[in-house]
XYZ file of C-alpha atoms in Angstrom:
575
model
C -86.928 235.441 225.787
C -89.723 232.896 226.146
C -90.851 230.445 228.827
C -89.721 226.839 228.609
C -92.159 224.411 227.068
C -93.064 220.898 228.096
C -90.844 219.508 225.331
C -87.797 221.287 226.764
C -85.528 219.416 229.179
C -85.142 220.571 232.753
C -81.347 220.373 232.544
C -78.570 220.264 229.970
C -75.468 218.736 231.476
C -75.095 220.245 234.919
C -77.023 223.391 233.974
C -80.627 224.001 235.031
C -82.622 225.611 232.239
C -84.543 228.822 232.983
C -85.947 230.079 229.678
C -85.680 229.994 225.893
C -83.429 232.624 224.354
C -83.960 231.844 220.700
C -84.351 229.164 218.074
C -83.144 228.504 214.559
C -83.275 225.883 211.871
C -80.565 223.824 213.567
C -81.231 224.105 217.256
C -82.330 225.885 220.403
C -80.610 228.319 222.741
C -81.513 228.371 226.432
C -80.752 230.562 229.385
C -79.315 228.292 232.059
C -77.930 228.385 235.570
C -74.747 226.577 236.509
C -74.589 224.521 239.730
C -72.916 227.486 241.406
C -75.640 229.904 240.282
C -73.879 231.485 237.297
C -76.067 232.445 234.317
C -75.025 230.718 231.100
C -76.284 230.559 227.533
C -76.633 226.971 226.314
C -76.804 226.110 222.603
C -78.165 222.638 221.818
C -77.995 221.180 218.313
C -81.242 219.680 217.069
C -81.473 215.872 216.958
C -82.567 215.805 213.299
C -79.429 217.681 212.221
C -76.927 215.393 213.930
C -76.549 213.255 210.822
C -75.140 216.162 208.798
C -71.327 216.128 209.115
C -70.973 219.784 208.088
C -73.331 220.950 210.822
C -71.407 219.029 213.468
C -68.090 220.301 212.110
C -69.297 223.889 212.321
C -70.664 223.366 215.803
C -67.386 221.850 217.022
C -65.426 224.665 215.388
C -67.519 227.243 217.204
C -66.816 225.574 220.534
C -63.098 225.345 219.772
C -62.955 228.988 218.684
C -64.771 230.279 221.763
C -62.534 228.117 223.945
C -59.386 229.522 222.307
C -60.292 233.218 222.334
C -60.061 234.616 225.865
C -60.918 238.257 225.411
C -62.756 240.960 227.316
C -64.798 241.391 224.132
C -66.062 237.815 223.872
C -68.055 235.517 226.143
C -65.936 232.713 227.573
C -66.752 229.050 227.075
C -68.021 227.489 230.303
C -68.738 223.900 229.307
C -69.437 221.755 226.244
C -70.439 218.243 225.201
C -69.101 217.444 221.736
C -68.470 213.686 221.866
C -72.029 212.470 221.379
C -75.678 213.480 221.329
C -77.020 215.713 222.691
C -74.371 218.136 221.407
C -74.266 221.401 223.299
C -72.032 224.180 224.499
C -72.446 226.794 227.204
C -70.846 230.223 227.495
C -71.073 233.189 229.788
C -74.407 234.995 229.588
C -74.024 238.706 228.895
C -76.997 240.960 229.658
C -77.877 243.599 227.098
C -79.591 244.084 223.730
C -77.933 243.430 220.424
C -76.802 246.466 218.465
C -79.288 245.467 215.779
C -82.183 245.408 218.235
C -81.149 248.652 219.938
C -80.854 250.622 216.699
C -84.095 249.164 215.332
C -85.849 250.380 218.490
C -84.100 253.735 218.930
C -82.901 254.692 215.442
C -79.451 255.841 214.386
C -76.988 256.763 217.148
C -75.230 260.135 217.590
C -71.802 260.523 216.000
C -70.006 260.739 219.359
C -71.582 257.499 220.573
C -70.747 255.838 217.252
C -67.072 256.826 217.587
C -66.890 255.330 221.063
C -68.578 252.164 219.842
C -66.390 252.105 216.717
C -63.221 252.211 218.804
C -64.438 249.572 221.259
C -65.419 247.143 218.502
C -62.148 247.748 216.654
C -60.278 246.948 219.863
C -62.383 243.820 220.280
C -61.673 242.665 216.721
C -57.963 243.348 217.193
C -58.060 241.178 220.320
C -59.719 238.327 218.404
C -57.259 238.691 215.518
C -54.468 238.460 218.057
C -55.513 234.850 218.622
C -55.190 234.149 214.911
C -58.975 234.091 214.422
C -61.104 236.010 211.941
C -64.744 236.431 212.901
C -66.187 236.363 209.339
C -69.719 237.320 210.389
C -69.567 240.642 212.215
C -72.899 242.439 211.960
C -75.241 244.391 214.271
C -77.015 241.313 215.622
C -73.662 239.760 216.560
C -72.747 242.647 218.854
C -74.092 242.666 222.420
C -74.230 246.037 224.167
C -73.158 244.833 227.594
C -72.851 246.883 230.749
C -69.047 246.815 230.539
C -68.933 247.472 226.802
C -69.761 245.642 223.567
C -69.124 241.952 223.101
C -68.628 240.023 219.872
C -70.729 236.884 219.592
C -71.420 233.941 217.312
C -68.194 232.413 216.070
C -69.990 229.620 214.198
C -68.123 230.321 210.952
C -64.972 231.881 212.411
C -61.662 230.587 211.081
C -58.240 230.203 212.611
C -55.077 230.736 210.602
C -54.367 227.662 208.455
C -57.794 226.083 208.960
C -59.664 224.678 205.994
C -62.957 226.259 204.989
C -66.080 224.219 205.595
C -68.086 223.259 202.539
C -70.736 225.858 201.757
C -71.961 224.827 198.287
C -70.158 227.710 196.617
C -71.716 230.336 198.869
C -69.689 233.070 200.518
C -69.591 233.076 204.326
C -71.174 235.900 206.239
C -74.288 238.023 205.816
C -75.221 240.047 202.693
C -74.569 243.729 203.278
C -71.748 243.003 205.730
C -69.656 240.551 203.692
C -66.617 242.092 201.974
C -66.492 242.313 198.153
C -63.446 240.067 197.836
C -65.211 237.328 199.804
C -68.300 237.636 197.620
C -66.033 237.254 194.596
C -64.498 234.043 195.930
C -61.445 235.132 197.921
C -60.712 234.003 201.466
C -62.121 236.069 204.336
C -59.152 237.613 206.138
C -58.713 240.335 208.725
C -59.501 243.025 206.123
C -62.915 241.425 205.582
C -63.645 241.892 209.286
C -62.711 245.577 208.918
C -65.210 245.888 206.068
C -67.910 244.303 208.239
C -66.995 246.678 211.072
C -67.482 249.684 208.804
C -70.807 248.349 207.521
C -71.953 247.650 211.088
C -71.156 251.217 212.163
C -72.907 252.587 209.080
C -76.034 250.806 210.277
C -75.520 252.125 213.814
C -75.160 255.699 212.543
C -78.049 255.698 210.073
C -80.444 253.043 211.307
C -80.513 251.739 207.727
C -79.014 248.591 206.147
C -75.630 249.724 204.778
C -76.283 248.540 201.221
C -80.055 248.714 201.158
C -82.585 245.911 201.190
C -83.658 243.217 198.754
C -82.676 239.650 197.981
C -79.178 238.462 198.857
C -77.858 238.749 195.308
C -79.052 242.338 194.983
C -77.566 243.454 198.291
C -74.309 241.654 197.558
C -74.084 243.292 194.122
C -74.349 246.703 195.758
C -71.642 245.776 198.280
C -69.284 244.944 195.404
C -70.121 247.812 193.037
C -71.895 250.649 194.852
C -70.971 253.040 197.691
C -72.156 252.442 201.223
C -75.141 254.426 202.509
C -73.815 257.126 204.872
C -76.281 259.846 203.889
C -76.775 262.258 206.795
C -73.804 260.956 208.796
C -71.408 263.521 210.279
C -68.639 263.939 207.636
C -65.707 262.821 209.780
C -67.508 259.659 210.878
C -68.727 259.014 207.335
C -65.139 259.251 206.066
C -63.968 256.748 208.664
C -66.711 254.312 207.689
C -65.824 254.703 204.013
C -62.157 254.037 204.783
C -63.162 250.721 206.346
C -65.341 249.617 203.440
C -63.011 250.363 200.524
C -63.726 247.858 197.762
C -60.044 246.863 197.562
C -58.985 245.198 200.840
C -55.477 246.606 200.412
C -56.898 250.127 200.632
C -58.783 249.598 203.910
C -57.354 251.096 207.049
C -56.163 248.914 209.912
C -57.874 248.524 213.268
C -55.192 250.553 215.061
C -55.870 253.473 212.743
C -59.603 253.120 213.296
C -59.060 253.466 217.024
C -56.700 256.431 216.565
C -59.104 258.278 214.264
C -61.970 257.813 216.717
C -60.011 259.958 219.196
C -61.589 258.376 222.272
C -61.213 260.438 225.453
C -64.069 259.052 227.533
C -65.279 255.592 228.504
C -68.052 254.156 226.366
C -69.926 252.983 229.442
C -70.107 256.594 230.637
C -71.825 257.722 227.447
C -75.466 258.513 228.335
C -76.799 257.265 224.993
C -74.979 253.946 225.345
C -76.244 253.599 228.912
C -79.794 254.195 227.712
C -79.556 251.403 225.169
C -79.258 248.845 227.959
C -82.864 249.482 228.924
C -83.960 248.013 225.580
C -83.052 244.501 226.738
C -85.270 241.959 228.484
C -85.809 241.007 232.104
C -83.609 238.132 233.281
C -85.499 235.273 234.981
C -84.147 234.165 238.332
C -86.093 230.898 238.416
C -87.362 228.578 235.723
C -90.161 229.790 233.471
C -92.192 226.938 232.022
C -95.541 226.805 230.296
C -97.473 224.429 228.073
C -97.873 226.995 225.344
C -96.538 230.319 224.099
C -97.963 232.131 227.096
C -100.071 231.638 230.191
C -103.786 232.008 229.334
C -105.376 234.885 231.175
C -102.068 236.047 232.637
C -100.712 239.502 232.108
C -97.031 240.165 232.944
C -98.161 243.050 235.145
C -100.241 240.806 237.413
C -98.799 240.082 240.824
C -96.125 242.761 240.478
C -94.944 243.786 243.918
C -91.960 246.071 244.491
C -90.650 245.422 240.982
C -90.890 241.611 241.038
C -93.379 239.857 238.730
C -94.589 236.429 239.800
C -96.507 233.921 237.698
C -99.765 232.849 239.360
C -99.477 229.389 240.948
C -101.159 226.443 239.321
C -100.086 227.398 235.797
C -97.917 225.172 233.637
C -96.315 222.673 236.004
C -97.091 224.626 239.130
C -93.742 226.386 239.242
C -93.359 230.069 239.867
C -91.402 232.186 237.413
C -89.753 235.196 239.009
C -88.194 237.936 236.912
C -85.334 240.000 238.223
C -86.589 243.573 238.370
C -84.814 245.998 236.091
C -82.604 243.346 234.451
C -81.890 243.430 230.737
C -80.937 240.391 228.720
C -80.693 238.973 225.241
C -79.227 235.833 223.693
C -75.473 236.269 223.473
C -72.578 234.092 222.374
C -74.975 231.291 221.640
C -77.218 233.348 219.380
C -78.438 231.427 216.352
C -77.645 233.956 213.657
C -74.782 231.932 212.187
C -76.941 228.806 212.175
C -78.934 230.452 209.390
C -75.791 230.818 207.304
C -76.212 228.274 204.539
C -75.165 225.104 206.416
C -76.765 222.935 203.734
C -76.450 225.145 200.691
C -79.261 227.645 201.325
C -78.556 231.369 201.456
C -79.046 231.678 205.176
C -81.716 234.084 206.238
C -82.474 234.939 202.594
C -85.031 233.682 200.128
C -83.275 232.584 196.991
C -84.205 232.424 193.326
C -84.994 229.327 191.306
C -85.785 228.902 187.606
C -88.682 226.551 188.356
C -90.418 229.398 190.179
C -89.841 231.842 187.361
C -86.778 233.402 189.006
C -88.735 236.294 190.510
C -86.936 238.688 192.790
C -87.925 237.993 196.358
C -88.020 240.438 199.221
C -85.783 240.500 202.229
C -86.146 241.952 205.661
C -83.418 244.492 206.455
C -80.430 242.849 208.095
C -79.674 243.540 211.707
C -83.113 244.717 212.662
C -85.586 243.442 215.186
C -89.359 243.693 215.634
C -90.545 247.212 216.323
C -93.349 246.287 218.677
C -97.102 246.593 218.660
C -99.448 249.246 217.370
C -99.603 252.668 219.048
C -101.735 252.895 222.141
C -105.435 252.821 221.444
C -105.151 251.243 217.999
C -106.322 247.727 217.246
C -107.376 245.832 214.127
C -110.880 246.283 212.797
C -113.297 243.922 214.455
C -110.922 243.112 217.317
C -111.009 244.038 220.972
C -107.798 244.550 222.954
C -107.230 241.797 225.492
C -104.953 241.460 228.488
C -101.308 241.893 227.619
C -101.969 244.365 224.815
C -102.986 241.835 222.154
C -106.313 241.650 220.452
C -108.948 239.026 220.998
C -112.217 238.079 219.372
C -113.196 235.385 221.850
C -112.079 231.766 221.926
C -109.308 232.361 219.393
C -107.290 234.107 222.067
C -107.130 231.034 224.285
C -104.147 228.700 224.537
C -103.353 227.399 221.039
C -103.826 223.818 219.957
C -102.196 222.709 216.678
C -101.829 221.858 213.967
C -102.917 225.158 212.414
C -105.527 225.469 209.665
C -106.512 229.091 209.002
C -104.594 231.438 211.277
C -106.498 234.139 213.157
C -105.651 237.702 214.098
C -104.340 238.098 217.647
C -102.569 241.462 217.370
C -102.335 244.422 214.985
C -100.589 243.446 211.761
C -97.893 246.069 211.170
C -96.360 244.417 208.092
C -96.549 246.823 205.169
C -94.989 246.572 201.690
C -93.754 249.734 199.968
C -93.975 249.211 196.170
C -91.648 252.145 195.501
C -88.800 250.898 197.687
C -89.785 247.264 197.072
C -89.346 246.523 200.730
C -91.390 245.951 203.872
C -91.311 248.536 206.635
C -91.163 246.048 209.523
C -88.570 243.298 210.080
C -89.616 239.708 210.592
C -90.692 238.633 214.076
C -88.917 235.295 213.949
C -85.996 233.798 212.074
C -87.217 231.429 209.391
C -85.888 227.999 208.560
C -82.508 227.590 206.918
C -83.325 227.404 203.244
C -86.932 228.471 202.648
C -87.582 229.986 199.233
C -90.558 232.020 198.053
C -91.946 232.971 194.654
C -94.449 235.636 193.630
C -94.733 238.457 191.067
C -93.202 241.795 192.011
C -94.188 244.383 189.388
C -97.388 245.350 187.637
C -95.898 244.106 184.320
C -96.032 240.483 185.449
C -98.553 238.513 183.337
C -100.068 237.000 186.485
C -101.213 240.379 187.714
C -102.854 241.157 184.386
C -105.049 238.067 184.838
C -106.024 239.159 188.345
C -104.669 235.994 189.942
C -101.439 235.735 191.897
C -99.702 232.388 192.369
C -97.589 232.399 195.535
C -95.076 229.610 196.086
C -92.971 228.415 198.986
C -90.602 225.492 199.473
C -87.391 224.363 201.165
C -84.379 223.950 198.924
C -82.805 220.902 200.579
C -84.213 217.639 201.870
C -84.050 216.956 205.599
C -85.221 213.464 206.565
C -87.532 212.808 209.514
C -88.104 216.413 210.510
C -91.240 217.570 212.337
C -93.897 219.599 210.482
C -93.158 223.268 209.800
C -96.339 225.140 208.949
C -96.298 228.348 206.930
C -99.400 230.450 206.377
C -99.454 232.950 203.525
C -101.139 236.287 204.252
C -102.069 238.823 201.558
C -102.968 242.315 202.758
C -104.268 245.207 200.607
C -103.419 248.833 201.337
C -106.860 249.626 202.751
C -108.809 247.846 205.443
C -111.981 246.093 204.332
C -115.432 245.923 205.887
C -117.526 242.826 206.576
C -118.628 242.744 202.941
C -115.055 242.767 201.671
C -115.275 246.337 200.364
C -112.310 248.674 200.773
C -112.660 251.384 203.398
C -110.889 254.725 203.687
C -108.522 253.328 206.337
C -105.087 253.305 204.687
C -103.190 252.414 207.883
C -104.284 248.808 207.525
C -103.764 246.898 210.786
C -105.938 243.942 209.816
C -104.210 240.581 209.547
C -105.213 240.342 205.899
C -106.583 237.502 203.792
C -105.124 234.113 204.667
C -104.765 230.744 202.973
C -104.685 227.391 204.698
C -101.337 226.762 206.381
C -98.894 224.588 204.438
C -96.526 222.036 205.969
C -93.260 222.684 204.130
C -91.986 219.200 204.982
C -95.101 217.352 203.841
C -94.450 215.003 200.919
C -91.471 216.036 198.810
C -90.315 219.131 200.650
C -88.127 220.390 197.798
C -91.158 220.693 195.517
C -92.924 224.038 195.383
C -96.217 224.382 197.258
C -98.573 227.026 195.881
C -101.630 229.024 196.866
C -103.490 231.405 194.550
C -104.931 234.811 195.387
C -107.857 235.448 195.571
C -109.167 231.883 195.123
C -107.553 230.334 198.229
C -107.839 233.334 200.578
C -110.381 234.643 203.060
C -110.558 236.666 206.290
C -112.435 236.223 209.550
C -113.925 239.576 210.529
C -116.373 239.993 213.411
C -117.264 236.305 213.215
C -117.942 236.473 209.489
C -115.929 234.874 206.689
C -114.989 237.531 204.142
C -113.871 236.351 200.728
C -110.759 237.945 199.263
C -111.593 240.788 196.852
C -110.087 241.126 193.353
C -106.816 243.016 192.944
C -108.618 245.659 190.902
C -110.559 246.753 193.989
C -107.443 248.250 195.611
C -104.717 248.966 192.997
C -101.196 249.604 194.246
C -98.958 247.861 196.749
C -100.129 244.563 198.256
C -98.272 243.020 201.197
C -97.471 239.294 201.213
C -96.390 237.855 204.559
C -95.193 234.329 205.279
C -95.973 233.405 208.879
C -94.656 230.408 210.810
C -97.779 228.977 212.422
C -97.646 226.767 215.505
C -101.424 226.977 215.837
C -104.250 229.165 214.546
C -103.456 231.756 217.199
C -99.683 231.396 217.581
C -97.904 232.628 214.475
C -95.068 235.011 213.659
C -93.869 236.563 210.417
C -90.696 235.049 208.982
C -90.674 236.946 205.690
C -92.449 239.952 204.225
C -92.611 240.764 200.517
C -95.190 242.208 198.156
C -96.181 243.213 194.665
C -97.587 246.206 192.775
C -100.933 245.494 191.170
C -101.070 248.743 189.194
C -101.591 252.493 189.532
C -103.071 253.539 192.838
C -106.578 254.944 193.114
C -107.278 258.628 192.647
């Protein structure tokens, strides 16, 4: 949850806006307050996207689906405006973290808690199916762990019986790792596909790991079709139930009634102490509007002005309003979450980074599905050359002040926890922010790549589809070796590298012909600011092994978040 910005409206329809809940390639989600004081989640479609008929059709379908399904396991539609711009819809706001966020923070859940959650979600799916609707995108980030039990969210690609599928450029609906094999192979997504997604979602809840591993969409989808689900370490009875849900043949999957029966529920989920504890992983709910001119209030720490559990923003900031947070509240974006808006609305593989022959067809990395950022560095740790500032981030002087774009060379403001594992070919930390709809990346992945033998790495990025008249979207490429470096660019003995890494000048993906690849080359285009000194990027041979490559969405030099983490192996590691 973030404060409102000056570009955000004060109201949408009759609803006063309080804060930002999330953003995606197609729009913005706000926390709002109805005239009677009820909290609502308001999804607003972006002006630039209005000209795309498919986007509007999907948006209208979501509103119609939420309006039709009146279940205890879904957030009810409160209001909508679908006749003309601005297009928006508002639903009930449900406090609580997503299952994906909770498991990413806590780790896998105990078997007893999983059974209770399994049964509740199966009952929720059965309720939705009773309205003739299939969800088609059940996954951990589309489950809210509310105080009264879990809720299913994001019906952006849901289908009613007899409805015609929306055009998706040959792509299967859903999310890799949670989409059923028959759907990946071209069949229609029916109720059995939701059962498969339920099993995959509970596998993630039980293990804390993506159910079919990590990697690019095609790799994960291949495993879903041909390989067994990952239930290593799961209690045998629960593992068997998960496997019964994810049978490759939809005819062999068990029904939702049998799922509930096999869970053997005897207690209420909301009485389970583990489930109750997950609620504390949510965010504080603002009572009044939060607005600022930037990503934060310069010089303000959230702990300032805290009296009897209520945090107040110092007066005179932003537009002079005071933001008050309800003490002890937990909240997260719910039925208006933007996950489905990343699902290939214009032909991209939503949330993934595809392959293209013009870029050499390299395999590109993928952040594990359903996970959320794991937070900052452990207490007392900060990047080399940086000094912790108020709010737990690091500062080296003026760079920590309120950002002013456009970005050029991004600067370190917090420990960089992104880390590529060349053995697993995956990054250990999920992205901090959802990227744009159809961004693609290209870089070498193994030490056999000819580029690596020359000592130069060409890193490419582009968007796959043209979008006219869109604002700039800056991406900065960061390359980080395994070891920290000193002011002379020499590798140190510090293997837990928390430095930002070597950065290239930020690229505007929509500048010129956006579908053309934009490239930077390591080490030629990269440098690092360390203790006020510009450090040139060292050769790959200085630190053989796994190198981390991070793509960061940059609003300014000091406001940037990772949207994708990949890497490559430059050769055998030292000593």
